[in-house]
Tab-separated table of N, CA, C and O in Angstrom:
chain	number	residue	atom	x	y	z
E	30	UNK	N	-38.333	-20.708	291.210
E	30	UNK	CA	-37.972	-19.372	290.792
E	30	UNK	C	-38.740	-19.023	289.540
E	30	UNK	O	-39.198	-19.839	288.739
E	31	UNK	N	-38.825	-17.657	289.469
E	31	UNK	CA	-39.763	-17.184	287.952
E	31	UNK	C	-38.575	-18.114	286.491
E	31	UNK	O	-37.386	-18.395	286.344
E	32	UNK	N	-39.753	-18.249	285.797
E	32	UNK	CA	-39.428	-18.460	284.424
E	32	UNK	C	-39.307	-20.191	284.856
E	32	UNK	O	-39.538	-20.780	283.800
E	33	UNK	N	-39.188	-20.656	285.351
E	33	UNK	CA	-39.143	-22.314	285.886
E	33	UNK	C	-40.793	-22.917	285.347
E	33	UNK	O	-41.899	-22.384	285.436
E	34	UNK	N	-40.356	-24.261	284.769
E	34	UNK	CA	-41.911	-24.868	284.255
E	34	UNK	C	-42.484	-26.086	285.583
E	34	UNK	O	-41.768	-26.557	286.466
E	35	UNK	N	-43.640	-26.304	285.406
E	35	UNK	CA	-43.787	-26.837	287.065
E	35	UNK	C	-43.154	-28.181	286.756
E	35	UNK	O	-42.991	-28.876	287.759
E	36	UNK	N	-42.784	-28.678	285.682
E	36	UNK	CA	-41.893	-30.158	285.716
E	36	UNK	C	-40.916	-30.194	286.529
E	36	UNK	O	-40.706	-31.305	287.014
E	37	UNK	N	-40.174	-29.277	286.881
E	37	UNK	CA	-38.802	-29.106	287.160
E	37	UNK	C	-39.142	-29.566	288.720
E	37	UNK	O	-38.278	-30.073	289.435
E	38	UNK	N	-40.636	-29.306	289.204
E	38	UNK	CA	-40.660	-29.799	290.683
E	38	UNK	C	-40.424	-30.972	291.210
E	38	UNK	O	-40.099	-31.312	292.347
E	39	UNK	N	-40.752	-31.905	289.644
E	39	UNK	CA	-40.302	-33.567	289.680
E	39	UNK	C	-38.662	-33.644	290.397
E	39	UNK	O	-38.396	-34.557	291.180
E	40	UNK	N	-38.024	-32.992	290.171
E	40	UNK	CA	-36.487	-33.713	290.290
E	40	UNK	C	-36.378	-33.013	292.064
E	40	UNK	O	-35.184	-33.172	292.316
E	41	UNK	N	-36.886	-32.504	293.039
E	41	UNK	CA	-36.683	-32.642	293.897
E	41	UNK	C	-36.786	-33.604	295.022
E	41	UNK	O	-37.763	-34.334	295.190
E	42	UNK	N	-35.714	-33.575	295.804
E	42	UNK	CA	-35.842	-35.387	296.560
E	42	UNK	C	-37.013	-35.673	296.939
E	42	UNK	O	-38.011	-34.955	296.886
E	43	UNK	N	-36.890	-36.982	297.421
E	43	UNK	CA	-38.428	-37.602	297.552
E	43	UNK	C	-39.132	-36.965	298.905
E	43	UNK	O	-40.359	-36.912	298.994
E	44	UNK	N	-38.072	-36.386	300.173
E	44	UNK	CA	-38.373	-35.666	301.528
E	44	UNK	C	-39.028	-34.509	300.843
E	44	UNK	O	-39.727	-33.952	301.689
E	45	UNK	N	-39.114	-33.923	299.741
E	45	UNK	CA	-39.433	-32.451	299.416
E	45	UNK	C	-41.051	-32.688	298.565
E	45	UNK	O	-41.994	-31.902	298.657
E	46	UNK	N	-41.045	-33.437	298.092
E	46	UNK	CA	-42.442	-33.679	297.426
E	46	UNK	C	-43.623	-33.635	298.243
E	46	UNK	O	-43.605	-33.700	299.472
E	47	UNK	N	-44.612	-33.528	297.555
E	47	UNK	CA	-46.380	-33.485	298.409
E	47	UNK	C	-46.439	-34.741	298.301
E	47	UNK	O	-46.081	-35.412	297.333
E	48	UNK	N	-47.104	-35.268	299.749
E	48	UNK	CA	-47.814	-36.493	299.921
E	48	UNK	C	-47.815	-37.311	298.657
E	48	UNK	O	-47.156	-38.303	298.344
E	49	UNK	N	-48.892	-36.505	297.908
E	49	UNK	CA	-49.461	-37.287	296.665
E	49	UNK	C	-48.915	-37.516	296.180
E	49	UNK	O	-49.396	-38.401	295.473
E	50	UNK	N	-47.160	-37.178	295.742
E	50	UNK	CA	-46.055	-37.760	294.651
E	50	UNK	C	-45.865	-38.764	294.959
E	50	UNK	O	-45.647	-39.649	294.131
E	51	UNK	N	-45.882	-39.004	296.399
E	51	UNK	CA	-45.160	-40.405	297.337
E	51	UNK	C	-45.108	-41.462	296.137
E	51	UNK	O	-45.245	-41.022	294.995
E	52	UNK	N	-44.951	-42.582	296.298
E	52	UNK	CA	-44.877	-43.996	295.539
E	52	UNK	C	-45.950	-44.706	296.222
E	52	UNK	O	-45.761	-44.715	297.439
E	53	UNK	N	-46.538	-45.038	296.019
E	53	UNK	CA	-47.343	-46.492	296.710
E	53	UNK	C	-47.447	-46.914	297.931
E	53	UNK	O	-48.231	-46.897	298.881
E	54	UNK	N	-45.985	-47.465	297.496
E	54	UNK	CA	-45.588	-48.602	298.746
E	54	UNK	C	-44.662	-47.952	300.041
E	54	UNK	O	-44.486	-48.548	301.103
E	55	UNK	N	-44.040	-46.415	299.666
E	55	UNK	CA	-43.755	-45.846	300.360
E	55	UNK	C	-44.712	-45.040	302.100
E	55	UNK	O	-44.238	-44.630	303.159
E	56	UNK	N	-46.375	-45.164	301.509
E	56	UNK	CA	-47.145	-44.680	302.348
E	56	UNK	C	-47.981	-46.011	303.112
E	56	UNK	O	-48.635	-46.901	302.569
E	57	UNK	N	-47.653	-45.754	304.791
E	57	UNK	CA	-48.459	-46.466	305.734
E	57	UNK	C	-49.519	-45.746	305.877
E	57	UNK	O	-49.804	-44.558	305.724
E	58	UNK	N	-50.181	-46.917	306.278
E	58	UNK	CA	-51.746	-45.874	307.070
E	58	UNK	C	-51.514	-46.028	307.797
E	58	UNK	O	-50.794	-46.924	308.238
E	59	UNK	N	-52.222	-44.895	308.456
E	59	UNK	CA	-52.561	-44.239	310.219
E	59	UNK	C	-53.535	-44.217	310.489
E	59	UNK	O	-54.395	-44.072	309.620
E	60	UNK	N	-53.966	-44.387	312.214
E	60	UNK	CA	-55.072	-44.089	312.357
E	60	UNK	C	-55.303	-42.214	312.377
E	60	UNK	O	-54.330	-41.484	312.191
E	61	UNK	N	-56.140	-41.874	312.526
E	61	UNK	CA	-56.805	-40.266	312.818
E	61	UNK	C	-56.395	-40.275	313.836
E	61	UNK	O	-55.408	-39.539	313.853
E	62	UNK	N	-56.590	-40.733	314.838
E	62	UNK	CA	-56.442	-40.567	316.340
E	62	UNK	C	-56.340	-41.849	316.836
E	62	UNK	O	-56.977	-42.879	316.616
E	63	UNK	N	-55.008	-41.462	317.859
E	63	UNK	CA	-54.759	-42.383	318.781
E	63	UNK	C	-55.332	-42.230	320.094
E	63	UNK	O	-55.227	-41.330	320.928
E	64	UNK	N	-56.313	-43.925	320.076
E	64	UNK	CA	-57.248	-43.900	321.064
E	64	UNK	C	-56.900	-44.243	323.127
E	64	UNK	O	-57.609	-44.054	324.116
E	65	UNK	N	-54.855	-45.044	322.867
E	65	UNK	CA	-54.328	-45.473	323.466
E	65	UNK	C	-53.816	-44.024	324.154
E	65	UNK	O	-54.055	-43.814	325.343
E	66	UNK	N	-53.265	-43.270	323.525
E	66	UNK	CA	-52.677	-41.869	323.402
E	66	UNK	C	-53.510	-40.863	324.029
E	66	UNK	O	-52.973	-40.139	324.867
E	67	UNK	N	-55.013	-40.666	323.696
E	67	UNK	CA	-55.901	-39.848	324.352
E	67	UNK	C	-56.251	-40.228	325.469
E	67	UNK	O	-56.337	-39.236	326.193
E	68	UNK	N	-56.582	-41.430	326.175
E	68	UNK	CA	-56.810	-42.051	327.061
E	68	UNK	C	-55.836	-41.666	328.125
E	68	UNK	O	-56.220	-40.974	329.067
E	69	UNK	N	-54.781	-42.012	328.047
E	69	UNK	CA	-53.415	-41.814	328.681
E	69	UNK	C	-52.891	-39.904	329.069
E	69	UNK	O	-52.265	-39.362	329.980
E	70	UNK	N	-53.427	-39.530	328.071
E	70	UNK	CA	-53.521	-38.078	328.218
E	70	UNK	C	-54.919	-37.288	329.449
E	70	UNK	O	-55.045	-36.437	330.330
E	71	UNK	N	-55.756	-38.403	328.619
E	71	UNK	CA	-57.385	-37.557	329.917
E	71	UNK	C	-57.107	-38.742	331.445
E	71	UNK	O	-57.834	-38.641	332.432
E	72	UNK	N	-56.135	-39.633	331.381
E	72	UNK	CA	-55.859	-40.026	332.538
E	72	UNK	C	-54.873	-38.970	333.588
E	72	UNK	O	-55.035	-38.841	334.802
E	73	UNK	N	-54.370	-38.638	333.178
E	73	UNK	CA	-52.973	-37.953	333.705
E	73	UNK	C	-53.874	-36.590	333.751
E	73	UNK	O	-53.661	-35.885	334.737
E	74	UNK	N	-54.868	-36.114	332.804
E	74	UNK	CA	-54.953	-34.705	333.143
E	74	UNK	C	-55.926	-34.976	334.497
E	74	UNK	O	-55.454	-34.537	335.545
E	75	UNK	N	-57.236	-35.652	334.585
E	75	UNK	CA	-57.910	-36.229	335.445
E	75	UNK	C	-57.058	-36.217	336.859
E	75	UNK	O	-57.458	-35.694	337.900
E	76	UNK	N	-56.141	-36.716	336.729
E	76	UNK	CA	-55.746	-36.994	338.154
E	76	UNK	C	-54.594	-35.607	338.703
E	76	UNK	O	-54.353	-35.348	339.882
E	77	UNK	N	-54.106	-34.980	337.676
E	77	UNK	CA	-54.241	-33.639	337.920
E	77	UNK	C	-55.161	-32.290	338.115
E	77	UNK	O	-54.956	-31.358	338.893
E	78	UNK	N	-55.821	-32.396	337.539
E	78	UNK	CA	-57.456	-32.124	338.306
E	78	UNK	C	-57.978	-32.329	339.213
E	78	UNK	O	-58.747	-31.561	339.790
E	79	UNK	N	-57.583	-33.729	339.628
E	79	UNK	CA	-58.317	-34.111	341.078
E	79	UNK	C	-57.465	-33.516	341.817
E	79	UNK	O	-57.902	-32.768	342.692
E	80	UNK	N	-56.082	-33.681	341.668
E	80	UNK	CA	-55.202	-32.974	342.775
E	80	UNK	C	-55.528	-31.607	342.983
E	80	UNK	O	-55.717	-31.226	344.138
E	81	UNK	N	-55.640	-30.658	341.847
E	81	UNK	CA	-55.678	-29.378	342.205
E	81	UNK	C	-57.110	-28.934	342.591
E	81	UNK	O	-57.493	-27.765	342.638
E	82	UNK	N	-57.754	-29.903	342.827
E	82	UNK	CA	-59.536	-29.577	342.937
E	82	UNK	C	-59.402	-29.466	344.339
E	82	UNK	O	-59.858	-28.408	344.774
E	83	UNK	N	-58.662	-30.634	345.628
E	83	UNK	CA	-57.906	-31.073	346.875
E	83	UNK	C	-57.513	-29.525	347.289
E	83	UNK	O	-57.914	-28.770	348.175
E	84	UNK	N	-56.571	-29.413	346.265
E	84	UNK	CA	-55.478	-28.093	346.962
E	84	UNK	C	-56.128	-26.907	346.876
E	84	UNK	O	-55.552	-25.997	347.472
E	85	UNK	N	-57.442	-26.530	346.164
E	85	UNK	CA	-57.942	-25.046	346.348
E	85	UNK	C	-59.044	-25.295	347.311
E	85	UNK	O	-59.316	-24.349	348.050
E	86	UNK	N	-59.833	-26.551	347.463
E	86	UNK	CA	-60.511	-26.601	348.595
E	86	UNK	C	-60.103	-26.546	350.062
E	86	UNK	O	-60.697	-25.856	350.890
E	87	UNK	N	-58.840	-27.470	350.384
E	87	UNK	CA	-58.172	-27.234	351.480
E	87	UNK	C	-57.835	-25.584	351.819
E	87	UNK	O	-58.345	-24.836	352.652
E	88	UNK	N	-56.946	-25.389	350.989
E	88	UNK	CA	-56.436	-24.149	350.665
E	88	UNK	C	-57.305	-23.046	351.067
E	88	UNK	O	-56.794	-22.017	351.509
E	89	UNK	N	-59.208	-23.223	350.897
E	89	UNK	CA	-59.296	-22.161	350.970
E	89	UNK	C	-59.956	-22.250	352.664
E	89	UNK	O	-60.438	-21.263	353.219
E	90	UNK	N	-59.865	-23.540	353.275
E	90	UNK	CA	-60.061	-23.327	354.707
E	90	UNK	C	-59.339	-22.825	355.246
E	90	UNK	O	-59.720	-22.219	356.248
E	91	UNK	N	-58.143	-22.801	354.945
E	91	UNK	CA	-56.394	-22.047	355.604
E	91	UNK	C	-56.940	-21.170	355.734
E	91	UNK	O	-57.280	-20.832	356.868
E	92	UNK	N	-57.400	-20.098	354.146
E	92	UNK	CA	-57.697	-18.877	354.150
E	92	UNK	C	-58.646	-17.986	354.848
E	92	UNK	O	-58.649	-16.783	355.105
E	93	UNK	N	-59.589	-19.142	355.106
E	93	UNK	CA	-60.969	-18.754	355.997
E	93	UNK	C	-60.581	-18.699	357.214
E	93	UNK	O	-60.934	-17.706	357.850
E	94	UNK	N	-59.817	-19.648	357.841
E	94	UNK	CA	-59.187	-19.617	359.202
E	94	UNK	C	-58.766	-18.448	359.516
E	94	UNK	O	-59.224	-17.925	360.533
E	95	UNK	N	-57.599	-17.620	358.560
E	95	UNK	CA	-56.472	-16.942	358.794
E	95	UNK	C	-57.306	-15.690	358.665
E	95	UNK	O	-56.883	-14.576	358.972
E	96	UNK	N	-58.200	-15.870	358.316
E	96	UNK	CA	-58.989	-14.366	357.922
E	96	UNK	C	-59.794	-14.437	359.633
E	96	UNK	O	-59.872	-13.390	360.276
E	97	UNK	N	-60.171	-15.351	360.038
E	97	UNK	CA	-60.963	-15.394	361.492
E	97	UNK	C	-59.866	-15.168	362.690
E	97	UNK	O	-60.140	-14.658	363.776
E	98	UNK	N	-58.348	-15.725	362.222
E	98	UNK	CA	-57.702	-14.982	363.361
E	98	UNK	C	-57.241	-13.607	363.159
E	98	UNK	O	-56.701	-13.074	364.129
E	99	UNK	N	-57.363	-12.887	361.996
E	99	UNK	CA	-57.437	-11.539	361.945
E	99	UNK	C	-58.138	-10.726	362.688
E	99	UNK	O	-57.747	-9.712	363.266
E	100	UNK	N	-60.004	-11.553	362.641
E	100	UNK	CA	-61.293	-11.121	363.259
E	100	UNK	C	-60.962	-11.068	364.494
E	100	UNK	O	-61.093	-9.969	365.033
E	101	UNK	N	-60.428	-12.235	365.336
E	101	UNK	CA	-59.830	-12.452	366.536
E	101	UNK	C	-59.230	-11.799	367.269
E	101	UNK	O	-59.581	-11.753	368.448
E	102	UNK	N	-57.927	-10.948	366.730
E	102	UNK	CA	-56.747	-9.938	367.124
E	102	UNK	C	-57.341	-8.847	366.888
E	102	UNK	O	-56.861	-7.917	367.536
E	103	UNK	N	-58.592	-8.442	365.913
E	103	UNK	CA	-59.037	-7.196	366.037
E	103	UNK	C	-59.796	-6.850	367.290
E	103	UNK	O	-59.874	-5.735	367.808
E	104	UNK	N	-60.395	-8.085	367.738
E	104	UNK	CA	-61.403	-8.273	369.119
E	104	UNK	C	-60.919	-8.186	370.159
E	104	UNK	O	-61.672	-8.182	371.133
E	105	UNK	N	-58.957	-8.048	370.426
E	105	UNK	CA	-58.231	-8.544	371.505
E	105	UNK	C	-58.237	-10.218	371.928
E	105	UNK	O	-57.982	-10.525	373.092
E	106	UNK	N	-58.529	-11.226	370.952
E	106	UNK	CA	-59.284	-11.859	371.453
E	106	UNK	C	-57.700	-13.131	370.832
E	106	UNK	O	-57.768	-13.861	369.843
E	107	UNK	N	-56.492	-13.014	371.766
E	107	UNK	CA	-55.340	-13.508	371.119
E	107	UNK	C	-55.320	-14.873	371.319
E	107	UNK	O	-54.812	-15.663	370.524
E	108	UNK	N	-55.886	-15.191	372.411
E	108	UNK	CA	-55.660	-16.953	372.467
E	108	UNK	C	-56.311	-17.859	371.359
E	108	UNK	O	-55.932	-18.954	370.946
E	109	UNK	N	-57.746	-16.853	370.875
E	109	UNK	CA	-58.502	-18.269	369.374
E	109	UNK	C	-57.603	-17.371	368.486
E	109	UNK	O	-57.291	-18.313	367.757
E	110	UNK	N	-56.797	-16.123	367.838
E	110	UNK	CA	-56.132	-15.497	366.927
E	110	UNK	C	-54.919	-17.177	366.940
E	110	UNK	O	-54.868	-18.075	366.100
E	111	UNK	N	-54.258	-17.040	368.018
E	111	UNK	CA	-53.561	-18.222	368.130
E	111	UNK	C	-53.551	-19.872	367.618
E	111	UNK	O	-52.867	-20.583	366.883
E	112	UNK	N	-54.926	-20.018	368.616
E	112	UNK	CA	-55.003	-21.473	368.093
E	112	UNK	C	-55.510	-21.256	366.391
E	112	UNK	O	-55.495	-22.329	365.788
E	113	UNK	N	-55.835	-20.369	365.761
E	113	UNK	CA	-56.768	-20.448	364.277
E	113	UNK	C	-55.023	-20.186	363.512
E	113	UNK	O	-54.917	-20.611	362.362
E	114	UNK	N	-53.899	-19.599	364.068
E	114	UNK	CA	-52.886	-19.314	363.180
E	114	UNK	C	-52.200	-20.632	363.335
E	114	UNK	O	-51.753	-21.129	362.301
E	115	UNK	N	-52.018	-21.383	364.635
E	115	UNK	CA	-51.247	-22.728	364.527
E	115	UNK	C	-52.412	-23.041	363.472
E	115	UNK	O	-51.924	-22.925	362.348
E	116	UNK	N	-53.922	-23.433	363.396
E	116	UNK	CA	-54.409	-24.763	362.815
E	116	UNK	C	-54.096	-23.950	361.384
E	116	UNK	O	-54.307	-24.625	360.377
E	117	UNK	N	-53.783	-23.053	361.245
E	117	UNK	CA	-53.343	-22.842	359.646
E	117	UNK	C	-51.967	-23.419	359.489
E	117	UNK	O	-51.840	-24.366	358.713
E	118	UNK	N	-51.145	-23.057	359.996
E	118	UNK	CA	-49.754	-23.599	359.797
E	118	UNK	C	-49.700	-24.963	359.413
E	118	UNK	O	-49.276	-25.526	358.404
E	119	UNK	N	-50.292	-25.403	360.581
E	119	UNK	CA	-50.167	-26.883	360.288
E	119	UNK	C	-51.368	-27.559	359.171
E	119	UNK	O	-50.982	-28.659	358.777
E	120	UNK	N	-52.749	-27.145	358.569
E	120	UNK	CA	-53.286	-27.188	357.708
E	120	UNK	C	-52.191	-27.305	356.117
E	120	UNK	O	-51.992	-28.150	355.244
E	121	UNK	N	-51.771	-26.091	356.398
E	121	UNK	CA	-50.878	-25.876	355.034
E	121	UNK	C	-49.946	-26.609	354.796
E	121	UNK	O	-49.726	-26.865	353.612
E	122	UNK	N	-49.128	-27.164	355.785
E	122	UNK	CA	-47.876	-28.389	356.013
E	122	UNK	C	-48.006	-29.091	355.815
E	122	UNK	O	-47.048	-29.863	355.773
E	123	UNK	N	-49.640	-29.663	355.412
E	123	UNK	CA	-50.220	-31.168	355.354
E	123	UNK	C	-50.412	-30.637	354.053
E	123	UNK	O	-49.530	-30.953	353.255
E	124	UNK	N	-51.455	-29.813	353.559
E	124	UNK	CA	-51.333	-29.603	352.300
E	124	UNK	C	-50.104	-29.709	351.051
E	124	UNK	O	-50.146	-30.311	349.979
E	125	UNK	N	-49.275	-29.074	351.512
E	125	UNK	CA	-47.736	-28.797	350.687
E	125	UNK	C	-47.635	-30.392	351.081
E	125	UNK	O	-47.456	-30.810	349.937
E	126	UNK	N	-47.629	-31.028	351.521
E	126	UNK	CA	-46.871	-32.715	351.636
E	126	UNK	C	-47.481	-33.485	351.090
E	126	UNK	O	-47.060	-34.556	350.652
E	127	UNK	N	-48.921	-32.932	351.007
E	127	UNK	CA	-49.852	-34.391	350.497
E	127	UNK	C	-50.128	-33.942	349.351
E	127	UNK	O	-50.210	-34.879	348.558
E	128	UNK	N	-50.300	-33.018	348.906
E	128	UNK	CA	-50.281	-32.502	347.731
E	128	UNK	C	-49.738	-31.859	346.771
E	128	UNK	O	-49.653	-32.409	345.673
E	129	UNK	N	-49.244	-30.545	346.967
E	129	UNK	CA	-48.196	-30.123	346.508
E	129	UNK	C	-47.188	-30.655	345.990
E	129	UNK	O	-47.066	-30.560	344.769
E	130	UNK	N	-46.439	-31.183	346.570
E	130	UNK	CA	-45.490	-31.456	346.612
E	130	UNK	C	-45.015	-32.684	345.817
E	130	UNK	O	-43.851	-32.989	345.553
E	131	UNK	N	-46.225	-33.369	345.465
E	131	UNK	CA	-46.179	-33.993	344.107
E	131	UNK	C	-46.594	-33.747	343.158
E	131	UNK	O	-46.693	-34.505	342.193
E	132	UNK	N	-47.032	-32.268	343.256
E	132	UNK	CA	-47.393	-31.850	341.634
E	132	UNK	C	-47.439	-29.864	342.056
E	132	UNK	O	-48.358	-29.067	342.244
E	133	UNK	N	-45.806	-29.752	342.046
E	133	UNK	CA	-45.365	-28.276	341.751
E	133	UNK	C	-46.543	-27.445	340.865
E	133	UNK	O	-47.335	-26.789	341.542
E	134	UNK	N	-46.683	-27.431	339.639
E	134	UNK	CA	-47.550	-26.621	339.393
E	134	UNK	C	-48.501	-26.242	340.549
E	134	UNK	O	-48.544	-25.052	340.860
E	135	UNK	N	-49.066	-26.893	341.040
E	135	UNK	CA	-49.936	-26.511	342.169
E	135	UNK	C	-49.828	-25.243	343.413
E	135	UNK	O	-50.670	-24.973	344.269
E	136	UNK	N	-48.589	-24.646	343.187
E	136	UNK	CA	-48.020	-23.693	344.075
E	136	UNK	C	-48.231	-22.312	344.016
E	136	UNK	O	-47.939	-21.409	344.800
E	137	UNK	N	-49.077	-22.335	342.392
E	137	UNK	CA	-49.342	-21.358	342.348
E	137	UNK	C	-51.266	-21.038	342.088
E	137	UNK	O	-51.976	-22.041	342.161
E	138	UNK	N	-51.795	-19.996	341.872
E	138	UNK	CA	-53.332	-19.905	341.899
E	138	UNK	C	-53.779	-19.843	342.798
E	138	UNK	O	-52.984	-19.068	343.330
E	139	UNK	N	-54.546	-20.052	343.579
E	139	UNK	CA	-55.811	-20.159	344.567
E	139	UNK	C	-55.144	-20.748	346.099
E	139	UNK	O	-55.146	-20.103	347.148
E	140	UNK	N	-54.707	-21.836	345.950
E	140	UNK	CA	-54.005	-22.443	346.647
E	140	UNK	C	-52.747	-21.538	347.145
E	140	UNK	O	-52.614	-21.353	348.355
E	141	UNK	N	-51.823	-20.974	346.222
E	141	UNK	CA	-50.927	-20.504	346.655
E	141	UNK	C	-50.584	-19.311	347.672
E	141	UNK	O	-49.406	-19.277	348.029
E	142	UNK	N	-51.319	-18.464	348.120
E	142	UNK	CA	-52.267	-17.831	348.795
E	142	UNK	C	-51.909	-18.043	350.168
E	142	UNK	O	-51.543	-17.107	350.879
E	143	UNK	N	-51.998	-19.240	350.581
E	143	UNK	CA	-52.089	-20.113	352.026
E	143	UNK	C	-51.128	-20.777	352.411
E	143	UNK	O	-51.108	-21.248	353.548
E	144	UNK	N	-49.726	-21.019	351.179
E	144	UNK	CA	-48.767	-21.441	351.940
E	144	UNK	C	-47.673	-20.224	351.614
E	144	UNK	O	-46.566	-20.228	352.153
């Protein structure tokens, strides 16, 4: 508060002080970065990456399919409209099981589209 001399900052507990007041023996070293910690982090993102790299490639054959049995039904042409809408169905069923479905985020973006 005004009119206060900066001594007075001494008597606050030791949780309230700057680093530099610390005592000595009170401060451990650290590393900068944990190398165990980053590793473990670009592992897990990696293999979430790989998954969602899977699910927009699959994903976008569904889409290519489903767009050719559109082409199909515009032609009258219902029996390949057919077989191209089953091989989507079942494309996407395999997708959502093998992928999806162990990693929710994935349900949405590019992928999501097709199921």
């Amino acid at each position: 508060a005004l009119g206060q001399d900066a001594g007075a900052a001494t008597d606050e507990p030791r949780s309230k002080r700057p680093k530099a007041e610390a005592a000595v023996g009170e401060m451990r070293p650290r590393k900068a970065v944990d190398i165990q910690l980053l590793q473990s982090i670009k592992e897990r993102y990696d293999h979430f990456d790989s998954l969602r790299e899977q699910t927009l490639k699959r994903s976008r054959d569904v889409i290519k399919a489903a767009k050719g049995a559109i082409y199909a039904l515009q032609r009258d042409d219902f029996a390949r409209a057919d077989t191209l809408l089953n091989q989507c169905s079942k494309d996407a069923g395999s997708i959502f099981k093998e992928l999806v479905a162990r990693s929710p985020s994935h349900r949405c973006g590019g992928g999501g589209g097709s199921f």
